[in-house]
Amino acid sequence: MSEMLKYFRENRLPHIWCPGCGHGTITGALVRAITKLKLDKNRIVVVSGIGCSSRAPGYLDFDTLHTTHGRALAFATGIKLSRPDLKVIVMTGDGDSTAIGGNHFIHAARRNIDITTIVMNNDIYGMTSGQYSPMTPTGMFGTTAPYGNVERPFDLAKLAIASGATYVGRATSYHAQLLEELMEKALLNKGFSVIEAVSQCPTYFGRKNKLGSAVDMLNWYKERAVNVKAAAVMAPEKLEGKFLIGELFNQPAPEYTASYDALVDGVRRKFDTFQGGVRECAQNSD
Ligand code: SF4
Ligand code: MG
């Protein structure tokens, strides 16, 4: 515990999240993963957008950046390109990363830039009082879906994989141990990693959908989540209404900043050779 505390800004606590919110559990899992990996806190940058989830970096004692709505990955990309030696982590929400930030999300994945992205998915815009998001399941309620959401939600993991992410996992705040293990692997992956951390929002999503207390919501996750390894041997009808957790994708590919640096080095070498040739010609003609 004391080892973990060094990663927190204790003077910023207690946090502002509602009692029973899942975001604290997810932030705790990330800090435990960082502690286990013994990462140097002076070489970690945590970037967030806007929303309840995006308040998390404010409590963490790294170099942190609380940016504009949906733009965490754009800021993080700039940081990683200028300082590829740093460990860059993005903490974002379902609304922040898949609505206004959706384009940044797919392109960061396509580039396979070495950023670990934690998407705290509570199926709703919590901070602005419960509007439905692109990840609200069909038929569920929000303040802007008073008769039920008619849209189909993104499957974030599939979106990330199809866009080019090289490490993708999912767990819930009920499965905190698994969450921590997935985060550890995501932090070690040299490329774009996405962890969908399903998180209860009893205040809005829970209340609007009559899901009960935070504990009831955790049980709701427990009943619906199936580990991908167990699912592999289950009949498709047994998986109806369930969602998969665990390591969903792990396939290395060239990382963007490494490829970019190699390109710059190659161009510089060619330019130096050319300059050398020009100088030689000039001396010969003297
Ligand atoms: Fe958490 Fe929901 Fe409260 Fe936001 S509104 S702090 S997501 S419980
Ligand atoms: Mg949300």
GROMACS .gro file of C-alpha atoms and ligand atoms in nm:
model
  295
    1MET     CA    1   0.000   0.000   0.000
    2SER     CA    2   0.269   0.250   0.099
    3GLU     CA    3   0.446   0.164  -0.225
    4MET     CA    4   0.131   0.265  -0.413
    5LEU     CA    5   0.080   0.590  -0.224
    6LYS     CA    6   0.384   0.748  -0.386
    7TYR     CA    7   0.188   0.748  -0.712
    8PHE     CA    8  -0.099   0.952  -0.563
    9ARG     CA    9  -0.131   1.324  -0.493
   10GLU     CA   10  -0.260   1.269  -0.143
   11ASN     CA   11  -0.333   1.639  -0.096
   12ARG     CA   12  -0.593   1.611  -0.378
   13LEU     CA   13  -0.789   1.338  -0.201
   14PRO     CA   14  -1.068   1.260  -0.124
   15HIS     CA   15  -1.187   1.230  -0.483
   16ILE     CA   16  -1.508   1.381  -0.618
   17TRP     CA   17  -1.664   1.058  -0.752
   18CYS     CA   18  -2.004   0.953  -0.614
   19PRO     CA   19  -2.017   0.681  -0.348
   20GLY     CA   20  -2.017   0.345  -0.530
   21CYS     CA   21  -1.868   0.478  -0.856
   22GLY     CA   22  -1.644   0.224  -1.032
   23HIS     CA   23  -1.381   0.476  -1.141
   24GLY     CA   24  -1.185   0.452  -0.815
   25THR     CA   25  -1.152   0.074  -0.854
   26ILE     CA   26  -1.020   0.119  -1.207
   27THR     CA   27  -0.775   0.390  -1.107
   28GLY     CA   28  -0.661   0.162  -0.824
   29ALA     CA   29  -0.605  -0.126  -1.068
   30LEU     CA   30  -0.392   0.097  -1.291
   31VAL     CA   31  -0.180   0.216  -0.999
   32ARG     CA   32  -0.133  -0.141  -0.877
   33ALA     CA   33  -0.020  -0.245  -1.228
   34ILE     CA   34   0.228   0.045  -1.238
   35THR     CA   35   0.350  -0.044  -0.887
   36LYS     CA   36   0.401  -0.408  -0.985
   37LEU     CA   37   0.601  -0.307  -1.291
   38LYS     CA   38   0.805  -0.066  -1.073
   39LEU     CA   39   0.773   0.207  -1.334
   40ASP     CA   40   0.957   0.532  -1.270
   41LYS     CA   41   0.689   0.788  -1.187
   42ASN     CA   42   0.900   1.064  -1.338
   43ARG     CA   43   0.881   0.896  -1.677
   44ILE     CA   44   0.503   0.853  -1.691
   45VAL     CA   45   0.258   1.100  -1.846
   46VAL     CA   46  -0.116   1.052  -1.794
   47VAL     CA   47  -0.352   1.240  -2.023
   48SER     CA   48  -0.730   1.268  -1.998
   49GLY     CA   49  -1.017   1.437  -2.180
   50ILE     CA   50  -1.337   1.549  -2.011
   51GLY     CA   51  -1.583   1.354  -1.801
   52CYS     CA   52  -1.599   1.176  -1.466
   53SER     CA   53  -1.330   0.928  -1.577
   54SER     CA   54  -1.105   1.209  -1.690
   55ARG     CA   55  -1.080   1.342  -1.334
   56ALA     CA   56  -0.860   1.043  -1.246
   57PRO     CA   57  -0.519   1.188  -1.348
   58GLY     CA   58  -0.575   1.481  -1.110
   59TYR     CA   59  -0.525   1.236  -0.820
   60LEU     CA   60  -0.212   1.077  -0.966
   61ASP     CA   61   0.139   1.206  -0.902
   62PHE     CA   62   0.275   1.178  -1.255
   63ASP     CA   63   0.307   1.447  -1.518
   64THR     CA   64  -0.061   1.481  -1.598
   65LEU     CA   65  -0.264   1.671  -1.852
   66HIS     CA   66  -0.639   1.727  -1.826
   67THR     CA   67  -0.729   1.832  -2.180
   68THR     CA   68  -1.037   1.914  -2.387
   69HIS     CA   69  -1.333   1.689  -2.461
   70GLY     CA   70  -1.241   1.395  -2.684
   71ARG     CA   71  -0.887   1.519  -2.748
   72ALA     CA   72  -0.683   1.323  -2.494
   73LEU     CA   73  -0.538   1.098  -2.765
   74ALA     CA   74  -0.446   1.396  -2.984
   75PHE     CA   75  -0.250   1.554  -2.696
   76ALA     CA   76  -0.102   1.216  -2.602
   77THR     CA   77   0.011   1.158  -2.961
   78GLY     CA   78   0.197   1.491  -2.957
   79ILE     CA   79   0.366   1.404  -2.627
   80LYS     CA   80   0.467   1.058  -2.745
   81LEU     CA   81   0.605   1.187  -3.076
   82SER     CA   82   0.819   1.449  -2.905
   83ARG     CA   83   0.927   1.221  -2.616
   84PRO     CA   84   0.906   0.857  -2.730
   85ASP     CA   85   1.108   0.758  -2.423
   86LEU     CA   86   0.815   0.836  -2.189
   87LYS     CA   87   0.534   0.598  -2.092
   88VAL     CA   88   0.214   0.766  -2.206
   89ILE     CA   89  -0.122   0.661  -2.062
   90VAL     CA   90  -0.465   0.796  -2.157
   91MET     CA   91  -0.759   0.776  -1.917
   92THR     CA   92  -1.087   0.842  -2.091
   93GLY     CA   93  -1.456   0.752  -2.091
   94ASP     CA   94  -1.694   0.588  -2.336
   95GLY     CA   95  -1.842   0.921  -2.447
   96ASP     CA   96  -1.507   1.100  -2.457
   97SER     CA   97  -1.330   0.834  -2.663
   98THR     CA   98  -1.599   0.708  -2.900
   99ALA     CA   99  -1.817   1.012  -2.976
  100ILE     CA  100  -1.630   1.343  -3.007
  101GLY     CA  101  -1.298   1.159  -2.972
  102GLY     CA  102  -1.386   0.867  -3.200
  103ASN     CA  103  -1.173   0.983  -3.488
  104HIS     CA  104  -0.866   1.029  -3.267
  105PHE     CA  105  -0.926   0.682  -3.126
  106ILE     CA  106  -0.934   0.498  -3.459
  107HIS     CA  107  -0.632   0.684  -3.596
  108ALA     CA  108  -0.422   0.632  -3.285
  109ALA     CA  109  -0.503   0.261  -3.318
  110ARG     CA  110  -0.430   0.264  -3.692
  111ARG     CA  111  -0.086   0.416  -3.627
  112ASN     CA  112  -0.015   0.171  -3.346
  113ILE     CA  113   0.139   0.452  -3.144
  114ASP     CA  114   0.275   0.335  -2.809
  115ILE     CA  115  -0.001   0.469  -2.582
  116THR     CA  116  -0.189   0.270  -2.320
  117THR     CA  117  -0.554   0.376  -2.330
  118ILE     CA  118  -0.787   0.297  -2.042
  119VAL     CA  119  -1.149   0.349  -2.146
  120MET     CA  120  -1.374   0.360  -1.840
  121ASN     CA  121  -1.701   0.248  -1.989
  122ASN     CA  122  -2.005   0.327  -1.776
  123ASP     CA  123  -2.240   0.322  -2.079
  124ILE     CA  124  -2.340   0.685  -2.026
  125TYR     CA  125  -2.219   1.046  -1.998
  126GLY     CA  126  -2.192   1.060  -1.620
  127MET     CA  127  -2.056   1.410  -1.562
  128THR     CA  128  -2.325   1.585  -1.766
  129SER     CA  129  -2.609   1.394  -1.599
  130GLY     CA  130  -2.668   1.075  -1.792
  131GLN     CA  131  -2.708   1.132  -2.166
  132TYR     CA  132  -2.674   0.813  -2.373
  133SER     CA  133  -2.335   0.759  -2.536
  134PRO     CA  134  -2.221   0.557  -2.841
  135MET     CA  135  -2.170   0.267  -2.601
  136THR     CA  136  -2.511   0.268  -2.431
  137PRO     CA  137  -2.671  -0.070  -2.508
  138THR     CA  138  -2.984  -0.065  -2.727
  139GLY     CA  139  -3.301  -0.038  -2.521
  140MET     CA  140  -3.131   0.105  -2.212
  141PHE     CA  141  -3.233   0.443  -2.073
  142GLY     CA  142  -3.056   0.777  -2.039
  143THR     CA  143  -3.170   1.135  -1.985
  144THR     CA  144  -3.167   1.179  -2.364
  145ALA     CA  145  -3.318   0.835  -2.421
  146PRO     CA  146  -3.623   0.850  -2.191
  147TYR     CA  147  -3.806   0.581  -2.395
  148GLY     CA  148  -3.499   0.363  -2.447
  149ASN     CA  149  -3.194   0.396  -2.674
  150VAL     CA  150  -3.275   0.297  -3.033
  151GLU     CA  151  -2.913   0.312  -3.152
  152ARG     CA  152  -2.672   0.018  -3.166
  153PRO     CA  153  -2.363   0.057  -2.947
  154PHE     CA  154  -2.001   0.027  -3.052
  155ASP     CA  155  -1.818  -0.283  -2.942
  156LEU     CA  156  -1.506  -0.093  -2.834
  157ALA     CA  157  -1.277  -0.396  -2.844
  158LYS     CA  158  -1.381  -0.484  -3.199
  159LEU     CA  159  -1.346  -0.119  -3.303
  160ALA     CA  160  -0.994  -0.107  -3.156
  161ILE     CA  161  -0.887  -0.436  -3.318
  162ALA     CA  162  -1.031  -0.346  -3.658
  163SER     CA  163  -0.857  -0.006  -3.642
  164GLY     CA  164  -0.513  -0.156  -3.570
  165ALA     CA  165  -0.460  -0.169  -3.192
  166THR     CA  166  -0.208  -0.438  -3.100
  167TYR     CA  167  -0.323  -0.517  -2.745
  168VAL     CA  168  -0.690  -0.518  -2.643
  169GLY     CA  169  -0.849  -0.642  -2.323
  170ARG     CA  170  -1.170  -0.596  -2.128
  171ALA     CA  171  -1.269  -0.644  -1.766
  172THR     CA  172  -1.509  -0.484  -1.522
  173SER     CA  173  -1.477  -0.314  -1.185
  174TYR     CA  174  -1.604  -0.644  -1.038
  175HIS     CA  175  -1.303  -0.823  -1.195
  176ALA     CA  176  -1.042  -0.588  -1.043
  177GLN     CA  177  -0.767  -0.851  -1.035
  178LEU     CA  178  -0.811  -0.932  -1.404
  179LEU     CA  179  -0.822  -0.561  -1.481
  180GLU     CA  180  -0.487  -0.515  -1.312
  181GLU     CA  181  -0.330  -0.807  -1.502
  182LEU     CA  182  -0.459  -0.677  -1.836
  183MET     CA  183  -0.332  -0.328  -1.759
  184GLU     CA  184   0.010  -0.469  -1.675
  185LYS     CA  185   0.028  -0.640  -2.014
  186ALA     CA  186  -0.107  -0.333  -2.190
  187LEU     CA  187   0.165  -0.119  -2.030
  188LEU     CA  188   0.429  -0.363  -2.154
  189ASN     CA  189   0.296  -0.373  -2.510
  190LYS     CA  190   0.503  -0.163  -2.750
  191GLY     CA  191   0.213  -0.017  -2.945
  192PHE     CA  192  -0.143   0.103  -2.907
  193SER     CA  193  -0.313  -0.080  -2.622
  194VAL     CA  194  -0.675  -0.052  -2.520
  195ILE     CA  195  -0.829  -0.173  -2.197
  196GLU     CA  196  -1.204  -0.136  -2.178
  197ALA     CA  197  -1.274  -0.109  -1.807
  198VAL     CA  198  -1.648  -0.150  -1.756
  199SER     CA  199  -1.742   0.072  -1.464
  200GLN     CA  200  -2.065   0.120  -1.272
  201CYS     CA  201  -2.232   0.461  -1.256
  202PRO     CA  202  -2.504   0.402  -0.996
  203THR     CA  203  -2.598   0.772  -0.999
  204TYR     CA  204  -2.712   0.793  -1.359
  205PHE     CA  205  -2.691   0.470  -1.558
  206GLY     CA  206  -2.792   0.258  -1.261
  207ARG     CA  207  -3.075   0.486  -1.151
  208LYS     CA  208  -3.214   0.545  -1.501
  209ASN     CA  209  -3.215   0.171  -1.568
  210LYS     CA  210  -3.333   0.058  -1.224
  211LEU     CA  211  -3.021  -0.151  -1.169
  212GLY     CA  212  -3.013  -0.096  -0.795
  213SER     CA  213  -2.714  -0.015  -0.579
  214ALA     CA  214  -2.346  -0.019  -0.677
  215VAL     CA  215  -2.323  -0.374  -0.536
  216ASP     CA  216  -2.624  -0.481  -0.747
  217MET     CA  217  -2.449  -0.337  -1.052
  218LEU     CA  218  -2.131  -0.528  -0.972
  219ASN     CA  219  -2.337  -0.846  -0.951
  220TRP     CA  220  -2.498  -0.751  -1.283
  221TYR     CA  221  -2.146  -0.743  -1.437
  222LYS     CA  222  -2.052  -1.067  -1.267
  223GLU     CA  223  -2.354  -1.243  -1.417
  224ARG     CA  224  -2.304  -1.108  -1.769
  225ALA     CA  225  -1.926  -1.124  -1.813
  226VAL     CA  226  -1.774  -1.443  -1.956
  227ASN     CA  227  -1.399  -1.495  -1.978
  228VAL     CA  228  -1.290  -1.533  -2.338
  229LYS     CA  229  -1.120  -1.865  -2.256
  230ALA     CA  230  -1.442  -2.010  -2.114
  231ALA     CA  231  -1.644  -1.866  -2.403
  232ALA     CA  232  -1.427  -2.054  -2.655
  233VAL     CA  233  -1.591  -2.383  -2.552
  234MET     CA  234  -1.944  -2.252  -2.495
  235ALA     CA  235  -2.239  -2.289  -2.732
  236PRO     CA  236  -2.335  -1.956  -2.900
  237GLU     CA  237  -2.684  -1.958  -2.741
  238LYS     CA  238  -2.523  -1.968  -2.394
  239LEU     CA  239  -2.345  -1.642  -2.478
  240GLU     CA  240  -2.658  -1.448  -2.561
  241GLY     CA  241  -2.684  -1.131  -2.351
  242LYS     CA  242  -2.328  -1.181  -2.222
  243PHE     CA  243  -2.006  -0.996  -2.298
  244LEU     CA  244  -1.649  -1.119  -2.316
  245ILE     CA  245  -1.373  -1.026  -2.074
  246GLY     CA  246  -1.003  -1.111  -2.069
  247GLU     CA  247  -0.728  -1.070  -2.326
  248LEU     CA  248  -0.913  -1.022  -2.655
  249PHE     CA  249  -0.622  -0.942  -2.888
  250ASN     CA  250  -0.243  -0.947  -2.865
  251GLN     CA  251  -0.053  -0.919  -3.190
  252PRO     CA  252   0.264  -0.710  -3.224
  253ALA     CA  253   0.313  -0.475  -3.520
  254PRO     CA  254   0.560  -0.193  -3.601
  255GLU     CA  255   0.517   0.097  -3.360
  256TYR     CA  256   0.458   0.445  -3.498
  257THR     CA  257   0.719   0.659  -3.318
  258ALA     CA  258   0.991   0.396  -3.385
  259SER     CA  259   0.901   0.389  -3.756
  260TYR     CA  260   0.886   0.770  -3.764
  261ASP     CA  261   1.229   0.804  -3.598
  262ALA     CA  262   1.377   0.549  -3.841
  263LEU     CA  263   1.237   0.751  -4.131
  264VAL     CA  264   1.384   1.076  -3.995
  265ASP     CA  265   1.725   0.908  -3.942
  266GLY     CA  266   1.721   0.771  -4.299
  267VAL     CA  267   1.631   1.109  -4.451
  268ARG     CA  268   1.896   1.281  -4.235
  269ARG     CA  269   2.165   1.033  -4.348
  270LYS     CA  270   2.073   1.089  -4.715
  271PHE     CA  271   2.075   1.465  -4.661
  272ASP     CA  272   2.419   1.448  -4.488
  273THR     CA  273   2.557   1.239  -4.778
  274PHE     CA  274   2.417   1.490  -5.026
  275GLN     CA  275   2.564   1.784  -4.831
  276GLY     CA  276   2.901   1.604  -4.817
  277GLY     CA  277   2.890   1.557  -5.196
  278VAL     CA  278   2.809   1.924  -5.250
  279ARG     CA  279   3.101   2.030  -5.026
  280GLU     CA  280   3.340   1.796  -5.211
  281CYS     CA  281   3.231   1.936  -5.549
  282ALA     CA  282   3.278   2.291  -5.422
  283GLN     CA  283   3.631   2.212  -5.296
  284ASN     CA  284   3.727   2.040  -5.626
  285SER     CA  285   3.613   2.337  -5.827
  286ASP     CA  286   3.822   2.583  -5.613
  287SF4    FE1  287  -1.924   0.801  -1.110
  287SF4    FE2  288  -2.158   0.830  -1.232
  287SF4    FE3  289  -2.104   0.973  -1.016
  287SF4    FE4  290  -1.978   1.023  -1.245
  287SF4     S1  291  -2.195   1.047  -1.206
  287SF4     S2  292  -1.883   1.010  -1.041
  287SF4     S3  293  -1.955   0.817  -1.331
  287SF4     S4  294  -2.124   0.749  -1.026
  288MG      MG  295  -1.922   0.749  -1.964
   0.00000   0.00000   0.00000
